[in-house]
Each structure stands twice: as C-alpha cells, then as structure tokens.
Amino acid sequence: DTEVTQTPKHLVMGMTNKKSLKCEQHMGHRAMYWYKQKAKKPPELMFVYSYEKLSINESVPSRFSPECPNSSLLNLHLHALQPEDSALYLCASSQQDRAQETQYFGPGTRLLVL
Amino acid sequence: TQLLEQSPQFLSIQEGENLTVYCNSSSVFSSLQWYRQEPGEGPVLLVTVVTGGEVKKLKRLTFQFGDARKDSSLHITAAQPGDTGLYLCAGAEGETSYDKVIFGPGTSLSVIP
C-alpha cells in the first residue's frame, strides 16, 4: 500500500477564514512533506517533518502553520491567506528524511482563496 | 545551484506514435524519479532509478538512467490518450536530510485520439 490521503479535496475560503488541510499515511514512513503547486509548474517544497519534528521550513509565511500530531498525520493550518495562495497543496511521505528516498504523493487539496 | 531541465516542455502527438522525454542536469544524482500528474491530482510515481546505465520497463514505458547519473529519458511506445499528463522528473544530489529533492519543470504531454 503506497497511499497518501488528503482531505478536503477542494476548499474555498475567504481571506479572514481559518481552515486546516489534513494528510494521512499508513506506510510507516517517518518523513512527511507539504508542497505548493501552481498550474503547469512543478511542486514547491514548503515544509518537511522528520520523526514528527519540523526539519525544514522553506521560508514559508506564518499564515501557513504545519503540525504533525503523530507519525501518520500531518496538518496544515491556514489563516488570513491571500488570493495568491490559491494553488494545489500536496502532501507526500517517504521512508526516511533523506533526499534519495522516493516520495509518495497524495491527491492534493485544491485551494481557492477569495 | 542544482538544476533539472526537461525537454520538450510541451508535446502533442497522435495516438499510436512513439515519443521520448528527457531530463538533464549538470549534477550527479544519487537517485531519480519519474512521476505522471493529471490536472488537479497529485503526482503518481512511475519509477525510481538509482544505478548508472539502468533501464526499467513499465508496460509501454521505458526509463533509462544515464551512465554518469546526470540525465534520464522516458520513452513511450504507441502512446494512448491515457498517457496524457504532466511528466515530472525529480532527483536528489546527495543522501542526507540536508539535501532536497529537485523537481524538473515538467513535460506536458497531450495524446490526441
């Protein structure tokens, strides 16, 4: 089983809303990732969690707040977003937090900020 | 700065044709992945290659990793409309947690019935 699940699939929010994106994997992977992807562009790394601890933050604005409650779950809390934050948000996981490890992606959450 | 280039950027072909997509870098990669992504969906892993000169086949798809581990190609035989999507290559120079996976810009393939 190489499945990473994400909810919700679609999300529309206003600039004053607070919402959360959820990601789950049951492959026993110890590294989990959040990516942001604009149309027809490759994914851009936002955060990396390794063994439930934040290991990389790619200078992401504080209106994005990641959380890793346990080894299977990864959340991304959203607050006071801007329209330019509209994108596909992808979660991924890998066996270990090493760059040569293959990452498995979820289906993504399509976010629209109005 | 690590850089992965992909060519062509866009490709539109008729069903049944063959095609090759390229992924190139001036850097050596310890491993390289190919993904296919459909609009609004997450990238789906097709293959991981780790050994220079390695060739892997997945039905009508053939993947090759260059001998020097700086480049890779994806060849599709008798393309079908279901092959339509964005093809991404991704690679890692190193092996530690301080090294990041680099994504190429992608090749957008459209197979016309």
Short mmCIF file of N, CA and C in Angstrom, two decimals, chain A:
data_model
loop_
_atom_site.label_atom_id
_atom_site.label_comp_id
_atom_site.label_asym_id
_atom_site.label_seq_id
_atom_site.Cartn_x
_atom_site.Cartn_y
_atom_site.Cartn_z
N ASP A 1 0.85 -1.19 0.00
CA ASP A 1 0.00 0.00 0.00
C ASP A 1 0.89 1.25 0.00
N THR A 2 0.75 2.04 -1.05
CA THR A 2 1.56 3.26 -1.14
C THR A 2 0.63 4.46 -1.19
N GLU A 3 -0.40 4.47 -0.34
CA GLU A 3 -1.40 5.51 -0.43
C GLU A 3 -1.21 6.59 0.62
N VAL A 4 -1.27 7.81 0.13
CA VAL A 4 -1.31 9.00 0.97
C VAL A 4 -2.66 9.66 0.71
N THR A 5 -3.42 9.90 1.77
CA THR A 5 -4.75 10.51 1.59
C THR A 5 -4.74 11.95 2.07
N GLN A 6 -5.54 12.77 1.41
CA GLN A 6 -5.64 14.17 1.78
C GLN A 6 -7.10 14.59 1.80
N THR A 7 -7.45 15.41 2.79
CA THR A 7 -8.78 16.00 2.85
C THR A 7 -8.68 17.46 3.26
N PRO A 8 -9.59 18.30 2.79
CA PRO A 8 -10.59 18.00 1.76
C PRO A 8 -9.94 17.98 0.37
N LYS A 9 -10.69 17.57 -0.63
CA LYS A 9 -10.17 17.57 -2.00
C LYS A 9 -10.21 18.99 -2.58
N HIS A 10 -11.26 19.73 -2.20
CA HIS A 10 -11.39 21.11 -2.65
C HIS A 10 -11.71 21.98 -1.44
N LEU A 11 -11.23 23.22 -1.46
CA LEU A 11 -11.51 24.14 -0.36
C LEU A 11 -11.56 25.56 -0.91
N VAL A 12 -12.65 26.26 -0.57
CA VAL A 12 -12.78 27.67 -0.91
C VAL A 12 -12.86 28.43 0.41
N MET A 13 -12.02 29.44 0.57
CA MET A 13 -12.04 30.19 1.81
C MET A 13 -11.80 31.68 1.57
N GLY A 14 -12.35 32.47 2.47
CA GLY A 14 -12.11 33.89 2.41
C GLY A 14 -10.82 34.24 3.11
N MET A 15 -10.39 35.47 2.93
CA MET A 15 -9.10 35.88 3.47
C MET A 15 -9.09 35.97 4.99
N THR A 16 -10.27 35.99 5.62
CA THR A 16 -10.30 36.07 7.08
C THR A 16 -10.57 34.72 7.74
N ASN A 17 -10.78 33.71 6.92
CA ASN A 17 -11.11 32.38 7.47
C ASN A 17 -9.90 31.67 8.06
N LYS A 18 -10.22 30.68 8.91
CA LYS A 18 -9.21 29.73 9.38
C LYS A 18 -9.67 28.34 8.94
N LYS A 19 -8.79 27.61 8.29
CA LYS A 19 -9.11 26.26 7.85
C LYS A 19 -7.87 25.38 8.03
N SER A 20 -8.08 24.06 7.91
CA SER A 20 -6.96 23.14 8.01
C SER A 20 -7.02 22.10 6.91
N LEU A 21 -5.86 21.76 6.40
CA LEU A 21 -5.71 20.65 5.46
C LEU A 21 -5.15 19.46 6.22
N LYS A 22 -5.63 18.26 5.85
CA LYS A 22 -5.18 17.06 6.56
C LYS A 22 -4.55 16.07 5.59
N CYS A 23 -3.58 15.34 6.10
CA CYS A 23 -2.87 14.35 5.31
C CYS A 23 -2.62 13.13 6.20
N GLU A 24 -2.77 11.95 5.62
CA GLU A 24 -2.57 10.73 6.41
C GLU A 24 -1.88 9.67 5.56
N GLN A 25 -0.96 8.95 6.19
CA GLN A 25 -0.32 7.81 5.52
C GLN A 25 -0.14 6.69 6.54
N HIS A 26 -0.27 5.46 6.08
CA HIS A 26 -0.12 4.29 6.96
C HIS A 26 0.93 3.34 6.41
N MET A 27 1.98 3.92 5.84
CA MET A 27 3.07 3.12 5.29
C MET A 27 4.24 3.02 6.25
N GLY A 28 4.09 3.62 7.43
CA GLY A 28 5.19 3.62 8.39
C GLY A 28 6.30 4.57 8.02
N HIS A 29 6.00 5.49 7.09
CA HIS A 29 7.02 6.47 6.69
C HIS A 29 7.28 7.46 7.82
N ARG A 30 8.54 7.86 7.96
CA ARG A 30 8.91 8.74 9.06
C ARG A 30 9.15 10.18 8.60
N ALA A 31 9.03 10.42 7.32
CA ALA A 31 9.17 11.78 6.79
C ALA A 31 7.90 12.15 6.03
N MET A 32 7.42 13.37 6.28
CA MET A 32 6.23 13.86 5.60
C MET A 32 6.47 15.29 5.15
N TYR A 33 5.83 15.64 4.04
CA TYR A 33 6.14 16.89 3.35
C TYR A 33 4.86 17.63 2.96
N TRP A 34 4.95 18.94 2.94
CA TRP A 34 3.93 19.78 2.30
C TRP A 34 4.57 20.50 1.12
N TYR A 35 3.85 20.46 -0.01
CA TYR A 35 4.25 21.17 -1.22
C TYR A 35 3.11 22.07 -1.67
N LYS A 36 3.47 23.13 -2.37
CA LYS A 36 2.50 24.00 -3.03
C LYS A 36 2.78 23.92 -4.53
N GLN A 37 1.72 23.79 -5.33
CA GLN A 37 1.91 23.68 -6.77
C GLN A 37 0.94 24.59 -7.51
N LYS A 38 1.50 25.46 -8.32
CA LYS A 38 0.71 26.30 -9.21
C LYS A 38 0.53 25.55 -10.53
N ALA A 39 -0.48 25.98 -11.31
CA ALA A 39 -0.81 25.29 -12.56
C ALA A 39 0.39 25.22 -13.50
N LYS A 40 0.62 24.03 -14.03
CA LYS A 40 1.66 23.76 -15.02
C LYS A 40 3.08 24.05 -14.52
N LYS A 41 3.25 24.07 -13.19
CA LYS A 41 4.57 24.24 -12.58
C LYS A 41 4.88 23.04 -11.71
N PRO A 42 6.15 22.79 -11.43
CA PRO A 42 6.46 21.68 -10.53
C PRO A 42 6.11 22.02 -9.09
N PRO A 43 5.99 21.03 -8.23
CA PRO A 43 5.72 21.29 -6.81
C PRO A 43 6.86 22.07 -6.16
N GLU A 44 6.50 22.96 -5.25
CA GLU A 44 7.49 23.73 -4.48
C GLU A 44 7.42 23.28 -3.02
N LEU A 45 8.56 22.90 -2.48
CA LEU A 45 8.60 22.42 -1.10
C LEU A 45 8.28 23.55 -0.12
N MET A 46 7.41 23.21 0.87
CA MET A 46 7.10 24.18 1.93
C MET A 46 7.72 23.74 3.26
N PHE A 47 7.36 22.52 3.69
CA PHE A 47 7.81 22.02 5.00
C PHE A 47 8.19 20.54 4.88
N VAL A 48 9.13 20.15 5.76
CA VAL A 48 9.48 18.74 5.93
C VAL A 48 9.42 18.40 7.40
N TYR A 49 8.75 17.28 7.71
CA TYR A 49 8.75 16.73 9.06
C TYR A 49 9.50 15.41 9.04
N SER A 50 10.38 15.25 10.01
CA SER A 50 11.12 14.01 10.15
C SER A 50 10.93 13.52 11.57
N TYR A 51 10.43 12.30 11.72
CA TYR A 51 10.14 11.76 13.05
C TYR A 51 9.32 12.76 13.87
N GLU A 52 8.31 13.31 13.22
CA GLU A 52 7.31 14.19 13.85
C GLU A 52 7.88 15.54 14.27
N LYS A 53 9.08 15.83 13.86
CA LYS A 53 9.67 17.14 14.17
C LYS A 53 9.91 17.92 12.87
N LEU A 54 9.65 19.21 12.92
CA LEU A 54 9.86 20.05 11.75
C LEU A 54 11.35 20.14 11.47
N SER A 55 11.76 19.72 10.27
CA SER A 55 13.19 19.76 9.94
C SER A 55 13.51 20.81 8.89
N ILE A 56 12.57 21.11 8.03
CA ILE A 56 12.79 22.14 7.01
C ILE A 56 11.55 23.02 6.90
N ASN A 57 11.78 24.33 6.93
CA ASN A 57 10.75 25.32 6.65
C ASN A 57 11.35 26.21 5.56
N GLU A 58 10.78 26.14 4.38
CA GLU A 58 11.34 26.88 3.24
C GLU A 58 10.89 28.34 3.25
N SER A 59 11.10 29.01 4.37
CA SER A 59 10.75 30.43 4.49
C SER A 59 9.30 30.69 4.10
N VAL A 60 8.43 29.83 4.59
CA VAL A 60 7.00 29.95 4.28
C VAL A 60 6.37 31.00 5.22
N PRO A 61 5.48 31.86 4.70
CA PRO A 61 4.83 32.87 5.56
C PRO A 61 4.10 32.22 6.73
N SER A 62 4.02 32.95 7.83
CA SER A 62 3.45 32.40 9.06
C SER A 62 1.95 32.15 8.96
N ARG A 63 1.32 32.63 7.91
CA ARG A 63 -0.11 32.33 7.73
C ARG A 63 -0.33 30.84 7.40
N PHE A 64 0.76 30.12 7.11
CA PHE A 64 0.74 28.66 6.96
C PHE A 64 1.42 28.06 8.19
N SER A 65 0.70 27.20 8.90
CA SER A 65 1.26 26.63 10.13
C SER A 65 1.13 25.12 10.09
N PRO A 66 2.24 24.40 9.97
CA PRO A 66 2.15 22.94 9.91
C PRO A 66 2.10 22.34 11.30
N GLU A 67 1.57 21.12 11.36
CA GLU A 67 1.51 20.39 12.62
C GLU A 67 1.58 18.90 12.31
N CYS A 68 2.31 18.17 13.13
CA CYS A 68 2.42 16.72 12.94
C CYS A 68 2.01 16.05 14.25
N PRO A 69 0.73 15.72 14.44
CA PRO A 69 0.25 15.18 15.71
C PRO A 69 0.83 13.79 16.03
N ASN A 70 1.07 12.99 14.99
CA ASN A 70 1.71 11.69 15.18
C ASN A 70 2.36 11.27 13.88
N SER A 71 2.95 10.10 13.88
CA SER A 71 3.76 9.69 12.72
C SER A 71 2.94 9.45 11.46
N SER A 72 1.61 9.36 11.58
CA SER A 72 0.77 9.07 10.42
C SER A 72 0.04 10.30 9.89
N LEU A 73 0.01 11.36 10.68
CA LEU A 73 -0.82 12.51 10.34
C LEU A 73 0.01 13.78 10.17
N LEU A 74 -0.41 14.58 9.22
CA LEU A 74 0.21 15.88 9.00
C LEU A 74 -0.89 16.87 8.67
N ASN A 75 -0.90 17.99 9.37
CA ASN A 75 -1.90 19.03 9.13
C ASN A 75 -1.22 20.29 8.62
N LEU A 76 -1.99 21.10 7.91
CA LEU A 76 -1.52 22.43 7.52
C LEU A 76 -2.64 23.40 7.86
N HIS A 77 -2.39 24.24 8.88
CA HIS A 77 -3.38 25.21 9.33
C HIS A 77 -3.21 26.50 8.54
N LEU A 78 -4.35 27.02 8.09
CA LEU A 78 -4.35 28.19 7.21
C LEU A 78 -5.09 29.34 7.87
N HIS A 79 -4.51 30.51 7.84
CA HIS A 79 -5.15 31.67 8.47
C HIS A 79 -4.75 32.94 7.73
N ALA A 80 -5.77 33.76 7.41
CA ALA A 80 -5.52 35.06 6.78
C ALA A 80 -4.74 34.89 5.47
N LEU A 81 -5.18 33.96 4.64
CA LEU A 81 -4.49 33.74 3.38
C LEU A 81 -4.80 34.83 2.36
N GLN A 82 -3.97 34.91 1.34
CA GLN A 82 -4.11 35.87 0.26
C GLN A 82 -4.56 35.15 -1.01
N PRO A 83 -5.19 35.85 -1.93
CA PRO A 83 -5.61 35.20 -3.18
C PRO A 83 -4.46 34.50 -3.90
N GLU A 84 -3.26 35.03 -3.81
CA GLU A 84 -2.12 34.39 -4.49
C GLU A 84 -1.72 33.07 -3.85
N ASP A 85 -2.32 32.74 -2.70
CA ASP A 85 -2.06 31.43 -2.07
C ASP A 85 -2.91 30.33 -2.70
N SER A 86 -3.81 30.71 -3.58
CA SER A 86 -4.62 29.70 -4.28
C SER A 86 -3.70 28.80 -5.08
N ALA A 87 -3.85 27.48 -4.88
CA ALA A 87 -2.95 26.52 -5.52
C ALA A 87 -3.40 25.11 -5.15
N LEU A 88 -2.69 24.14 -5.68
CA LEU A 88 -2.87 22.74 -5.27
C LEU A 88 -1.86 22.46 -4.17
N TYR A 89 -2.34 22.01 -3.01
CA TYR A 89 -1.44 21.72 -1.90
C TYR A 89 -1.29 20.21 -1.80
N LEU A 90 -0.06 19.78 -1.91
CA LEU A 90 0.26 18.36 -1.96
C LEU A 90 0.97 17.93 -0.69
N CYS A 91 0.58 16.77 -0.20
CA CYS A 91 1.28 16.13 0.90
C CYS A 91 2.04 14.94 0.32
N ALA A 92 3.18 14.65 0.86
CA ALA A 92 3.96 13.49 0.42
C ALA A 92 4.61 12.85 1.63
N SER A 93 5.01 11.59 1.48
CA SER A 93 5.75 10.93 2.56
C SER A 93 6.85 10.07 1.96
N SER A 94 7.86 9.80 2.76
CA SER A 94 8.93 8.90 2.35
C SER A 94 9.40 8.12 3.56
N GLN A 95 10.12 7.02 3.28
CA GLN A 95 10.57 6.13 4.35
C GLN A 95 11.34 6.91 5.41
N GLN A 96 12.34 7.67 4.94
CA GLN A 96 13.18 8.46 5.83
C GLN A 96 13.32 9.85 5.24
N ASP A 97 13.77 10.77 6.05
CA ASP A 97 14.04 12.12 5.59
C ASP A 97 15.43 12.19 4.96
N ARG A 98 15.58 11.51 3.84
CA ARG A 98 16.81 11.61 3.06
C ARG A 98 16.41 11.89 1.62
N ALA A 99 17.15 12.76 0.98
CA ALA A 99 16.74 13.23 -0.35
C ALA A 99 16.63 12.09 -1.35
N GLN A 100 17.38 11.00 -1.16
CA GLN A 100 17.33 9.93 -2.16
C GLN A 100 16.14 9.00 -1.96
N GLU A 101 15.38 9.20 -0.89
CA GLU A 101 14.22 8.37 -0.66
C GLU A 101 13.09 8.79 -1.59
N THR A 102 12.39 7.83 -2.17
CA THR A 102 11.26 8.13 -3.04
C THR A 102 10.11 8.70 -2.24
N GLN A 103 9.54 9.79 -2.75
CA GLN A 103 8.38 10.39 -2.10
C GLN A 103 7.10 9.95 -2.78
N TYR A 104 6.11 9.65 -1.98
CA TYR A 104 4.79 9.25 -2.48
C TYR A 104 3.82 10.38 -2.17
N PHE A 105 3.09 10.80 -3.19
CA PHE A 105 2.23 11.97 -3.07
C PHE A 105 0.77 11.60 -2.85
N GLY A 106 0.06 12.46 -2.13
CA GLY A 106 -1.37 12.37 -2.04
C GLY A 106 -2.01 13.04 -3.24
N PRO A 107 -3.35 12.98 -3.33
CA PRO A 107 -4.04 13.56 -4.49
C PRO A 107 -4.12 15.08 -4.45
N GLY A 108 -3.83 15.67 -3.30
CA GLY A 108 -3.82 17.13 -3.22
C GLY A 108 -5.14 17.72 -2.76
N THR A 109 -5.04 18.95 -2.26
CA THR A 109 -6.21 19.77 -1.94
C THR A 109 -6.15 21.00 -2.83
N ARG A 110 -7.20 21.18 -3.63
CA ARG A 110 -7.28 22.36 -4.49
C ARG A 110 -7.85 23.51 -3.68
N LEU A 111 -7.04 24.53 -3.39
CA LEU A 111 -7.44 25.64 -2.54
C LEU A 111 -7.69 26.89 -3.38
N LEU A 112 -8.81 27.53 -3.12
CA LEU A 112 -9.13 28.81 -3.75
C LEU A 112 -9.39 29.82 -2.65
N VAL A 113 -8.62 30.90 -2.66
CA VAL A 113 -8.77 31.97 -1.67
C VAL A 113 -9.43 33.16 -2.35
N LEU A 114 -10.57 33.56 -1.79
CA LEU A 114 -11.31 34.68 -2.40
C LEU A 114 -11.09 35.98 -1.64
#
